[in-house]
Coordinates of C-alpha atoms in Angstrom, one line a residue:
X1179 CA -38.5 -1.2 54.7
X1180 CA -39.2 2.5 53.4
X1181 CA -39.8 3.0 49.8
X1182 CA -36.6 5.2 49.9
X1183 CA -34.6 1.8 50.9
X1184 CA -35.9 0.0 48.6
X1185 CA -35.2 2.3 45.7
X1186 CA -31.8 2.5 46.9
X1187 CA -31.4 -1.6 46.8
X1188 CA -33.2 -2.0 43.1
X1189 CA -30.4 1.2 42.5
X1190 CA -27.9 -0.1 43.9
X1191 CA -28.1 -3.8 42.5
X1192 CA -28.7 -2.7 39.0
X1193 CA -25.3 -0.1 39.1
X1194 CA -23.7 -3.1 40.5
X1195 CA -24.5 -5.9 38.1
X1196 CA -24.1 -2.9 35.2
X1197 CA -20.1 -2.8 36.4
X1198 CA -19.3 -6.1 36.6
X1199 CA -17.0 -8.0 34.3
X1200 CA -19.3 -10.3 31.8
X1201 CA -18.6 -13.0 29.7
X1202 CA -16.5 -12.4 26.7
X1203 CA -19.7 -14.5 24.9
X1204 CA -21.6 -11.9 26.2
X1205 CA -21.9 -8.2 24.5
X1206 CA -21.4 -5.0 26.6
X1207 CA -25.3 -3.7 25.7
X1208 CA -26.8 -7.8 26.3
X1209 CA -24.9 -7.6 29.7
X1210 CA -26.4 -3.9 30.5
X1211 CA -29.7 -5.1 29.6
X1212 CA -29.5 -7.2 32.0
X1213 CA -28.1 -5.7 35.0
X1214 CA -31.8 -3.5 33.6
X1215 CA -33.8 -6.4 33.5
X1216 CA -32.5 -7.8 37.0
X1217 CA -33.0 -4.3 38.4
X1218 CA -36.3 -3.7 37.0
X1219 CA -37.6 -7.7 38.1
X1220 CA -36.2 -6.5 41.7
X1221 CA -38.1 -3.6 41.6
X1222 CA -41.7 -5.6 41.0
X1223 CA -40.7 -7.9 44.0
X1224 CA -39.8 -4.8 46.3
X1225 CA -42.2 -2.3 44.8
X1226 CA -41.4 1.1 45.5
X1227 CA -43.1 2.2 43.1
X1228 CA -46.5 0.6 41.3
X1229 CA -45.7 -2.4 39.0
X1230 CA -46.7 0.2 36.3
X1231 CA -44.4 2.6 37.3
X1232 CA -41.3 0.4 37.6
X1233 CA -41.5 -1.4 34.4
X1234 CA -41.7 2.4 32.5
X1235 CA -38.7 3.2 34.3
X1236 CA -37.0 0.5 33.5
X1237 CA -37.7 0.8 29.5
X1238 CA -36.5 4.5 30.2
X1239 CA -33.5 3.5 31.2
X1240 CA -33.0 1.3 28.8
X1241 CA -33.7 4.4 25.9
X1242 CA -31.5 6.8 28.5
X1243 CA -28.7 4.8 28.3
X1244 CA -28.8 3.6 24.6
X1245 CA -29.1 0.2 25.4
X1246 CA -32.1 -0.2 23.2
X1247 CA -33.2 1.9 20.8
X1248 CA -35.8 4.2 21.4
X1249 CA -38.1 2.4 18.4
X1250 CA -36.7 -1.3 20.0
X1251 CA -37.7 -0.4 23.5
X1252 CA -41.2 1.1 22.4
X1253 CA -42.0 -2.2 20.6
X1254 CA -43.9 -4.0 23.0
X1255 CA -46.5 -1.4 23.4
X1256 CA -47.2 -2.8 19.5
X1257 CA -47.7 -6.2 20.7
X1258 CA -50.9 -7.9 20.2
X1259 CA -50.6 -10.1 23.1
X1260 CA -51.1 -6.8 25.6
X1261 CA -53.8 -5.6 23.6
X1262 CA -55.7 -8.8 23.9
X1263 CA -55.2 -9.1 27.8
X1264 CA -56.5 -5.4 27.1
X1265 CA -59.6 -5.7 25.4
X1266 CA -60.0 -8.8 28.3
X1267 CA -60.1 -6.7 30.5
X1268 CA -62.5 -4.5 29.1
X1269 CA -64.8 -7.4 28.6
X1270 CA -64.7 -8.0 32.5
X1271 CA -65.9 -4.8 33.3
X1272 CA -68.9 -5.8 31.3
X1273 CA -69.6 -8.5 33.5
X1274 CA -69.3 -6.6 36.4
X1275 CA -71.4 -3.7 35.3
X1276 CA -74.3 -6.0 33.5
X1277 CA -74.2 -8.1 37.1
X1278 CA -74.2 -10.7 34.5
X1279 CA -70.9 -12.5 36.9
X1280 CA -73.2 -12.2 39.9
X1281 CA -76.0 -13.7 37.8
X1282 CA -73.8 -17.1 36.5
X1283 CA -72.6 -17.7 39.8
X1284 CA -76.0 -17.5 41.6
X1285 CA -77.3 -19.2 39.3
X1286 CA -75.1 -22.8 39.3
X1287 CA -75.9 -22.3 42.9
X1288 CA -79.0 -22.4 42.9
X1289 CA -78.8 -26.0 41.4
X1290 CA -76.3 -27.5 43.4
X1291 CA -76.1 -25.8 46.8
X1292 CA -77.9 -27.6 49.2
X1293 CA -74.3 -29.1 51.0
X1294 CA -71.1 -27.0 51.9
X1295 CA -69.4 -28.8 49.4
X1296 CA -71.6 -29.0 46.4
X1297 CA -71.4 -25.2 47.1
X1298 CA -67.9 -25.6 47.2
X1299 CA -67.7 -26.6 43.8
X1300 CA -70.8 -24.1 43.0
X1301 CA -67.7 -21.8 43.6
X1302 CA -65.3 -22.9 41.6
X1303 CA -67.4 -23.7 39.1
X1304 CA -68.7 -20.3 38.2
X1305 CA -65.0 -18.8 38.7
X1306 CA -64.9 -21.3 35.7
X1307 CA -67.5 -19.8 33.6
X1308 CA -66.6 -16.0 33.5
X1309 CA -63.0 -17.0 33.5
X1310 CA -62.3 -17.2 29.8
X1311 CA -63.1 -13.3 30.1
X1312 CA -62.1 -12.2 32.5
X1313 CA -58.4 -11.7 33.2
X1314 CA -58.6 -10.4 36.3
X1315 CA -58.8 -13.2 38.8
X1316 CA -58.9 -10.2 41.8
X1317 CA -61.8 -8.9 40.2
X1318 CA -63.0 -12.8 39.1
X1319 CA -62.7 -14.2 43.0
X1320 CA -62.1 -10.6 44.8
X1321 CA -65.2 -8.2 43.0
X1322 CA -67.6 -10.7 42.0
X1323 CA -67.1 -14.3 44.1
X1324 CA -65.9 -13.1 47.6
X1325 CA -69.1 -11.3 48.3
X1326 CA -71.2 -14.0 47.3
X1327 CA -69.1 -16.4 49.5
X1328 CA -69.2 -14.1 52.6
X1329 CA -72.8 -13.6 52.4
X1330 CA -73.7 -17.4 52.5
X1331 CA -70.8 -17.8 54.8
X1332 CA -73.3 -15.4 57.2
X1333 CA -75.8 -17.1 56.3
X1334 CA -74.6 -20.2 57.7
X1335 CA -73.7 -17.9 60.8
X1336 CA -70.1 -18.3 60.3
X1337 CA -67.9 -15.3 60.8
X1338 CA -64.2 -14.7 61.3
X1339 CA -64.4 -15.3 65.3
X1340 CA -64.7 -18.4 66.7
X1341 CA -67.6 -20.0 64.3
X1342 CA -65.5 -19.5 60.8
X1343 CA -64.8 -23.0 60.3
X1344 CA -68.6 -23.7 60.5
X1345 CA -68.3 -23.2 56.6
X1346 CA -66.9 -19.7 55.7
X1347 CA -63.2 -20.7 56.1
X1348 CA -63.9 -23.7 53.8
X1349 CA -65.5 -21.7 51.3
X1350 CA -63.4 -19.2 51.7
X1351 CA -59.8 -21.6 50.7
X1352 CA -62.4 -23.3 48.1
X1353 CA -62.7 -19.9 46.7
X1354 CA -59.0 -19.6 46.4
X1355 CA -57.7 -22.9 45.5
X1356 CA -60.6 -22.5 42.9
X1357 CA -59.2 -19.1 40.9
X1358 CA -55.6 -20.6 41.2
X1359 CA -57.1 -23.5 38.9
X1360 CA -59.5 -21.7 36.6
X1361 CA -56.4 -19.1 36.1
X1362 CA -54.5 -21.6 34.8
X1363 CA -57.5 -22.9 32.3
X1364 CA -57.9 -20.5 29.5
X1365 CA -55.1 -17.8 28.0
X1366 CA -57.0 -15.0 28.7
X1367 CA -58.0 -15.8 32.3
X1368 CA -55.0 -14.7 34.2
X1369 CA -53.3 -11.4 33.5
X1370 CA -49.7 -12.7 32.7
X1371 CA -50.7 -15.9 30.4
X1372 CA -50.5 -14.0 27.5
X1373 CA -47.1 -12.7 28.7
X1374 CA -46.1 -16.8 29.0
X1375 CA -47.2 -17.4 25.6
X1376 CA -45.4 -14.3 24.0
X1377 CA -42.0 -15.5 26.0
X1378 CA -42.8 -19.5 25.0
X1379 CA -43.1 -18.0 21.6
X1380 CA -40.0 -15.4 21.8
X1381 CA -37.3 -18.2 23.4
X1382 CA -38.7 -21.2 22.8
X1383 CA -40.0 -20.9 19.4
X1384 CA -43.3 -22.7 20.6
X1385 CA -46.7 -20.9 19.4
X1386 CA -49.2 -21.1 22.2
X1387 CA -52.6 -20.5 20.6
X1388 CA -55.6 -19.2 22.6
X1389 CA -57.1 -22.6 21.3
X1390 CA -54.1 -24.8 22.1
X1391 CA -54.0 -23.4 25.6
X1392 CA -57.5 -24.5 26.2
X1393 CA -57.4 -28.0 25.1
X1394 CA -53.9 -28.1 26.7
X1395 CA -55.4 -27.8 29.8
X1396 CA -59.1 -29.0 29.7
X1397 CA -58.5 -32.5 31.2
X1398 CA -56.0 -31.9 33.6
X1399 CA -58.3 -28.8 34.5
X1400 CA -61.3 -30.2 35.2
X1401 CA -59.7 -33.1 37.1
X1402 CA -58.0 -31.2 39.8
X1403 CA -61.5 -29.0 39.4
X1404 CA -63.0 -32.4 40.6
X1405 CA -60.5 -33.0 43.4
X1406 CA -59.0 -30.2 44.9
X1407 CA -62.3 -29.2 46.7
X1408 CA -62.9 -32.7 48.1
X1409 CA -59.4 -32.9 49.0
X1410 CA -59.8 -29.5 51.1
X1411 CA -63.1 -31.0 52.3
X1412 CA -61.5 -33.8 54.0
X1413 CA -58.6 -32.0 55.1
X1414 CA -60.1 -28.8 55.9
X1415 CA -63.4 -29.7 56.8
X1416 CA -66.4 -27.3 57.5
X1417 CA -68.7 -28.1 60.5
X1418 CA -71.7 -27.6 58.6
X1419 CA -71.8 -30.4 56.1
X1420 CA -75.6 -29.8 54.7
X1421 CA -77.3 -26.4 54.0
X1422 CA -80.7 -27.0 52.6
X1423 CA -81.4 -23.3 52.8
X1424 CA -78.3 -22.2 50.1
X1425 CA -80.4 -23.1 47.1
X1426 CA -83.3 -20.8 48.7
X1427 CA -80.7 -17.7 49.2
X1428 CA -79.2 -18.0 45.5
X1429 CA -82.8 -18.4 44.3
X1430 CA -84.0 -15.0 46.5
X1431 CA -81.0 -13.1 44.9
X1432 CA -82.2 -14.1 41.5
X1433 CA -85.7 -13.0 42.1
X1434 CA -84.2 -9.6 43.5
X1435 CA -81.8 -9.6 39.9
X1436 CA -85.4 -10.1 37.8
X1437 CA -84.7 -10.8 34.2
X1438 CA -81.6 -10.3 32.4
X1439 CA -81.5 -6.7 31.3
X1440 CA -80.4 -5.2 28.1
X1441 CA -76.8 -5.3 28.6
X1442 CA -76.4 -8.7 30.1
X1443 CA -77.8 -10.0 27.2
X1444 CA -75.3 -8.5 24.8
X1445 CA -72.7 -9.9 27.1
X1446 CA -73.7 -13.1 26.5
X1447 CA -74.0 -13.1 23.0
X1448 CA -70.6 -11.4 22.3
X1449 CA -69.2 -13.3 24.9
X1450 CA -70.2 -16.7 23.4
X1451 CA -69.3 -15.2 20.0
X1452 CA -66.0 -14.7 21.5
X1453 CA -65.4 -18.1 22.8
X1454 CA -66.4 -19.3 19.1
X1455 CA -64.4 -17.0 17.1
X1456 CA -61.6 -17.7 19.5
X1457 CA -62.1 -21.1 19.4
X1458 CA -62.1 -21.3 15.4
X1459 CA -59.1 -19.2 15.1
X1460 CA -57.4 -21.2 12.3
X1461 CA -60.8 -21.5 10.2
X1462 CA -61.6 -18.2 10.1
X1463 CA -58.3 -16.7 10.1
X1464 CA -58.9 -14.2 12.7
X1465 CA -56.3 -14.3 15.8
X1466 CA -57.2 -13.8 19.3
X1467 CA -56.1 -10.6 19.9
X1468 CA -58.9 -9.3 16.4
X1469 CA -61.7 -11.4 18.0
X1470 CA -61.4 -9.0 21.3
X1471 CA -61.1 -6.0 19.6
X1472 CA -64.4 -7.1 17.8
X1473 CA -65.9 -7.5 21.2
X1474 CA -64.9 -4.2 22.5
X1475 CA -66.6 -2.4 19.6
X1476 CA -69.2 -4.1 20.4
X1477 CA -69.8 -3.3 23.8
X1478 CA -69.1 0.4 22.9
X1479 CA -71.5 0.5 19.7
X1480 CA -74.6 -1.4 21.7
X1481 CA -74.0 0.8 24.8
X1482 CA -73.4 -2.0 27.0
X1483 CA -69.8 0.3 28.0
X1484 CA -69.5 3.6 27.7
X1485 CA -65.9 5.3 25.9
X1486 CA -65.9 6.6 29.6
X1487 CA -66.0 3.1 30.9
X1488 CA -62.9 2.2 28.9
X1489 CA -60.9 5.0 29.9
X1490 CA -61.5 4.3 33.6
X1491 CA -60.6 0.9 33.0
X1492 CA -57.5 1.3 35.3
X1493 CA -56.7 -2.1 35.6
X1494 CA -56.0 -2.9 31.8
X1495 CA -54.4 0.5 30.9
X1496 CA -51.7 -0.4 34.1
X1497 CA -51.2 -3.8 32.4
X1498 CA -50.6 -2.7 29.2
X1499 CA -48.3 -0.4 30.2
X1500 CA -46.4 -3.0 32.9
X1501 CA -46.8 -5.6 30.2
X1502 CA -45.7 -3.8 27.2
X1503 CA -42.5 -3.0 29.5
X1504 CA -41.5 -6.3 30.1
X1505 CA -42.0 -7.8 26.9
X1506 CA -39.8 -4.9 25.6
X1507 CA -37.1 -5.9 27.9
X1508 CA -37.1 -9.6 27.9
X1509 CA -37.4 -9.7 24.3
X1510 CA -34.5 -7.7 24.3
X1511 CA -32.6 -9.8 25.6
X1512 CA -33.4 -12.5 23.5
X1513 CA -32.6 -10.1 20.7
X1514 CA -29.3 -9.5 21.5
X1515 CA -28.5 -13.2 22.5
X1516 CA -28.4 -13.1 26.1
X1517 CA -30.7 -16.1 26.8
X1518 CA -29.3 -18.3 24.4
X1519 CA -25.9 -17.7 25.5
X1520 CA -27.2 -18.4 29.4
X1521 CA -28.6 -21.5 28.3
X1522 CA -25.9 -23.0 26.7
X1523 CA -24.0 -21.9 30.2
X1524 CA -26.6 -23.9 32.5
X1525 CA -26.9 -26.5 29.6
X1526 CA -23.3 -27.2 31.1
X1527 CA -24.9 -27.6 34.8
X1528 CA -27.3 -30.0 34.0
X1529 CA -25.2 -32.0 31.4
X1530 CA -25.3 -36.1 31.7
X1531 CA -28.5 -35.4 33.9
X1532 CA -32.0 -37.3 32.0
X1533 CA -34.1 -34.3 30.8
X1534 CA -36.9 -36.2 33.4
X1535 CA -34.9 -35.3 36.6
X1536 CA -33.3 -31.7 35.1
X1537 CA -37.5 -30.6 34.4
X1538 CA -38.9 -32.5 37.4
X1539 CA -35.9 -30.3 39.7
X1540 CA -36.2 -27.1 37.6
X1541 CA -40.5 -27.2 38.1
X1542 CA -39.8 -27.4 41.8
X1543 CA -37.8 -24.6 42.2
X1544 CA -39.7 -22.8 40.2
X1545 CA -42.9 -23.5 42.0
X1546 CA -41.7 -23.1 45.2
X1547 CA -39.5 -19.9 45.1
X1548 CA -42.9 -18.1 44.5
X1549 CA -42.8 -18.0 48.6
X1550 CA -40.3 -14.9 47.6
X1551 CA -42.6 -13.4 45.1
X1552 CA -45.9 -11.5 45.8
X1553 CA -46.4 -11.1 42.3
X1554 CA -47.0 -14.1 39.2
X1555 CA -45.6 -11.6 36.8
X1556 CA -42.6 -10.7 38.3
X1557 CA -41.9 -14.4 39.3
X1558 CA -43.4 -15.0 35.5
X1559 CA -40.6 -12.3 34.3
X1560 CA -37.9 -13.7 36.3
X1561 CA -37.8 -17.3 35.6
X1562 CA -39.9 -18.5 33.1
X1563 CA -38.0 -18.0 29.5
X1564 CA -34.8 -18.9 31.9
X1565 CA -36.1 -21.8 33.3
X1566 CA -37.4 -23.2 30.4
X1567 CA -34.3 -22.5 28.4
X1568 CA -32.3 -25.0 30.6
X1569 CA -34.9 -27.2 30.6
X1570 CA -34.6 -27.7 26.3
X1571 CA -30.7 -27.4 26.4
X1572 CA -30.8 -30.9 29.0
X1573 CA -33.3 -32.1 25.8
X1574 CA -36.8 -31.8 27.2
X1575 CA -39.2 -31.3 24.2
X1576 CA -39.9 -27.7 24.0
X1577 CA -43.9 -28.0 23.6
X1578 CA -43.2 -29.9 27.1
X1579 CA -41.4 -27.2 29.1
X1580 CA -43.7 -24.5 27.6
X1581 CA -47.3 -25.7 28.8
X1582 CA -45.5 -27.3 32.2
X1583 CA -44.2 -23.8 33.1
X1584 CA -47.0 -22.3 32.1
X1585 CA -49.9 -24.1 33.7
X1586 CA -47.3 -24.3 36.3
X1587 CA -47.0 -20.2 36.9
X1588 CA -50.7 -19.8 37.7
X1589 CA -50.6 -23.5 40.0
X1590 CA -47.6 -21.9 42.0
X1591 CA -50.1 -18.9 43.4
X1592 CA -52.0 -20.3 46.7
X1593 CA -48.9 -20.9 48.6
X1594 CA -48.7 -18.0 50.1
X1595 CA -51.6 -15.4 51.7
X1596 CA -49.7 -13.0 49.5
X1597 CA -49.2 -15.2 46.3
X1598 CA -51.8 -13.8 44.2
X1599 CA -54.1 -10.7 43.5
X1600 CA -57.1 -12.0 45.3
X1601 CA -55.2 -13.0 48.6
X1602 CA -55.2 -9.8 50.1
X1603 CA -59.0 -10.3 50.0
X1604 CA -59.5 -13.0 51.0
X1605 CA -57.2 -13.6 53.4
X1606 CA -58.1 -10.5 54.8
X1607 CA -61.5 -11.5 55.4
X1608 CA -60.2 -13.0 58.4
X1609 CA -61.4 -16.9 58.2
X1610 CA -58.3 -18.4 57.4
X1611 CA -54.9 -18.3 59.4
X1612 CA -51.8 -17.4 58.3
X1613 CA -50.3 -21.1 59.4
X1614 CA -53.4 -22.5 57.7
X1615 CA -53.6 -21.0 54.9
X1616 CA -49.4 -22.2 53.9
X1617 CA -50.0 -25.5 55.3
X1618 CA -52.9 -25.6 52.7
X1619 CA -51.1 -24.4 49.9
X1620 CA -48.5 -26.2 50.1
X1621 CA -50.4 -29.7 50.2
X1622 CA -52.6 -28.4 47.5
X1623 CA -50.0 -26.9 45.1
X1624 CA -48.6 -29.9 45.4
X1625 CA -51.8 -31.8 44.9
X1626 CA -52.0 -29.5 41.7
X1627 CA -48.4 -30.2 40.4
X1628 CA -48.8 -34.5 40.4
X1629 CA -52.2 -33.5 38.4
X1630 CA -51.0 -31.3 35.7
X1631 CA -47.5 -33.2 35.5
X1632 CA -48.7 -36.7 35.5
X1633 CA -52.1 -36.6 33.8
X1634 CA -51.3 -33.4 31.7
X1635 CA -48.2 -34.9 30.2
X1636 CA -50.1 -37.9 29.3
X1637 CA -52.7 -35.2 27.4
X1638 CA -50.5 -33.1 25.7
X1639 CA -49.0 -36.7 24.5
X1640 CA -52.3 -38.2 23.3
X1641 CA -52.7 -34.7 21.9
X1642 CA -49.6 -35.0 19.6
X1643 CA -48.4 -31.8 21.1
X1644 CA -44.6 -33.3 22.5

């Protein structure tokens, strides 16, 4: 399908949904917002256009045809929530140009890779370290981790022909079903969990705290960190089971590193000062989205980034503007009473049903229709707030449907070889088949799903949080 087709489909859809009788409970501008909205979502699945690109249109529209006002539909670009994942991102690039990421995750290998799976979990394990600051799980498992993984995957004389299950294919689905888990950890280590906490906070009137998302998921998070490995271990087993000589390559790529320069020491400091500050939120009175400004400042003053470095920070500047978009849009419609009225509409569907079945069917779904998605945020866009409206009208506790969609939305990504940013990577590397790499996602999202559902639940209970 040509770009000019799928233009033509988002078009036509949109002009469609725009002229179609709507609920008398529903106002003529709510209902045009959302033949925008539906349009605009469409538009991230098909992509004609960069993510960027289609949200902005879409907000335009939305100005053009007075459906939102042109102070209203710039609003999001305000929000604090984009700036953080912002400033995030900015914070990444420090890793990356320190080689402080490269360091970390040589480093924990060092200690524990002498096996194919303790370097398995060598993986996942530094994916867990530089998550917290690093939004970007393409450049977490795509810029920093897949080279690492593809040298000692050589090492072990494993490449994509016919020795790639001697260990790279293993470490190669460890690497993936690794980010999918550490994305779904910390509220600034996937792009679109702010975005999940600004919607929770918008529809659901739950707050979602930078802290609160951490502890939220700390136990469920390092269990399936603990098991999802083994599991693909057993199930997906590499041929080489012991590698003596991994310890001696991470050690010989330290020695080539030397000592930590200038700037990687900076990184550390303001990236432990981060986790603090970020941490102590409600002592200190600083929010999230202060604490990473702080950091950025620092960078720039200590010469760790250069201004120059910021601007060609392409990758945050496209999600502010993408984010900023959508938050614009859906928050419109919130506004202006679409979502509530939609609610009370499927509240009807699920009515007599026990809020345990109506969440357990609507966390399916919503896992599983990711196979139509090749984007979190557009799926993220599409369903969450809607999802988890229905789920609170059949009496679900709202704290409850928040953090289950949410940790759900990054748990949904390894399904697919297309389900995430890093896939295309990694997948493309060669050392994983297509029929492989679903049959593995599947059993492992599901894997993921019992975790989070069953022993999160439990958490957030002991926690007080539902």
């Amino acid at each position: 399908m040509n770009k000019l087709t799928k233009s033509l489909i988002v078009i036509a859809v949109g002009v469609i949904i725009w002229f179609c009788p709507h609920p008398v409970e529903v106002a003529p501008n709510a209902w045009h917002l959302f033949a925008i909205v539906v349009a605009t979502i469409l538009g991230l699945i098909l992509q004609p256009l960069p993510i960027g690109a289609v949200a902005f249109i879409g907000v335009t529209i939305a100005i053009l045809t007075k459906t939102l006002s042109v102070k209203d539909a710039l609003a999001g670009f305000g929000n604090a929530t984009i700036w953080l994942i912002f400033c995030a991102f900015i914070l990444a690039r420090g890793f990356i140009k320190t080689g402080l990421g490269r360091r970390i995750a040589y480093k924990i290998i060092s200690f524990v890779g002498d096996s194919t799976l303790k370097i398995g979990y060598g993986i996942v394990l530094s994916d867990l370290v530089i998550s917290p600051a690093m939004p970007s799980s393409g450049a977490r498992a795509g810029g920093i981790l897949f080279p690492i993984v593809k040298g000692l995957s050589s090492a072990l004389g494993s490449e994509p022909d016919g020795s790639r299950k001697r260990a790279g294919a293993f470490f190669m689905q460890t690497l993936w079903q690794g980010n999918t888990i550490t994305n779904a950890m910390f509220l600034t280590s996937m792009a679109a969990n702010p975005l999940i906490a600004k919607f929770a906070a918008d529809t659901f009137h739950v707050e979602i705290s930078w802290t609160l998302w951490a502890l939220a998921s700390l136990l469920p998070g390092l269990v399936s960190i603990a098991l999802i490995p083994y599991l693909l271990y057993k199930i997906y087993p590499p041929e080489v089971k012991q590698y003596p000589e991994g310890k001696a390559i991470a050690k010989a790529e330290l020695e080539k590193m030397g000592d930590m320069s200038y700037g990687e020491k900076v990184v550390v400091g303001v990236f432990v000062g981060a986790l603090v500050l970020w941490a102590t939120g409600s002592l200190t009175g600083l929010n999230a989205t202060t604490v990473a400004l702080l950091a950025v400042c620092v960078f720039v003053v200590f010469e760790v980034l250069s201004w120059d470095d910021v601007l060609a920070e392409k990758g945050g500047w496209d999600t502010l503007v993408w984010m900023g978009s959508l938050i614009t849009l859906a928050g419109g419609l919130s506004k202006l009473g679409f979502v509530k009225w939609f609610a009370a509409y499927a509240a009807g569907a699920v009515g007599g049903i026990s809020w345990v079945v109506a969440l357990g069917i609507l966390l399916l779904i919503y896992v599983y229709t990711h196979y139509f998605f090749a984007s979190l945020t557009a799926h993220i866009t599409a369903m969450y707030a809607t999802f988890g409206a229905v789920a609170i009208a059949a009496n679900a506790p709202a704290m409850l449907v928040a953090l289950l969609l949410a940790f759900a939305s990054n748990l949904m990504m390894p399904i697919t070889h297309y389900g995430g940013a890093p896939a295309p990577i990694i997948f493309g590397a060669g050392y994983v088949t297509q029929n492989e790499w679903w049959r593995l996602g599947f059993i492992t999202t599901a894997a993921n799903l019992f975790i989070w559902a069953c022993v999160g639940s439990l958490w957030w209970k002991v926690l007080g949080l539902w």
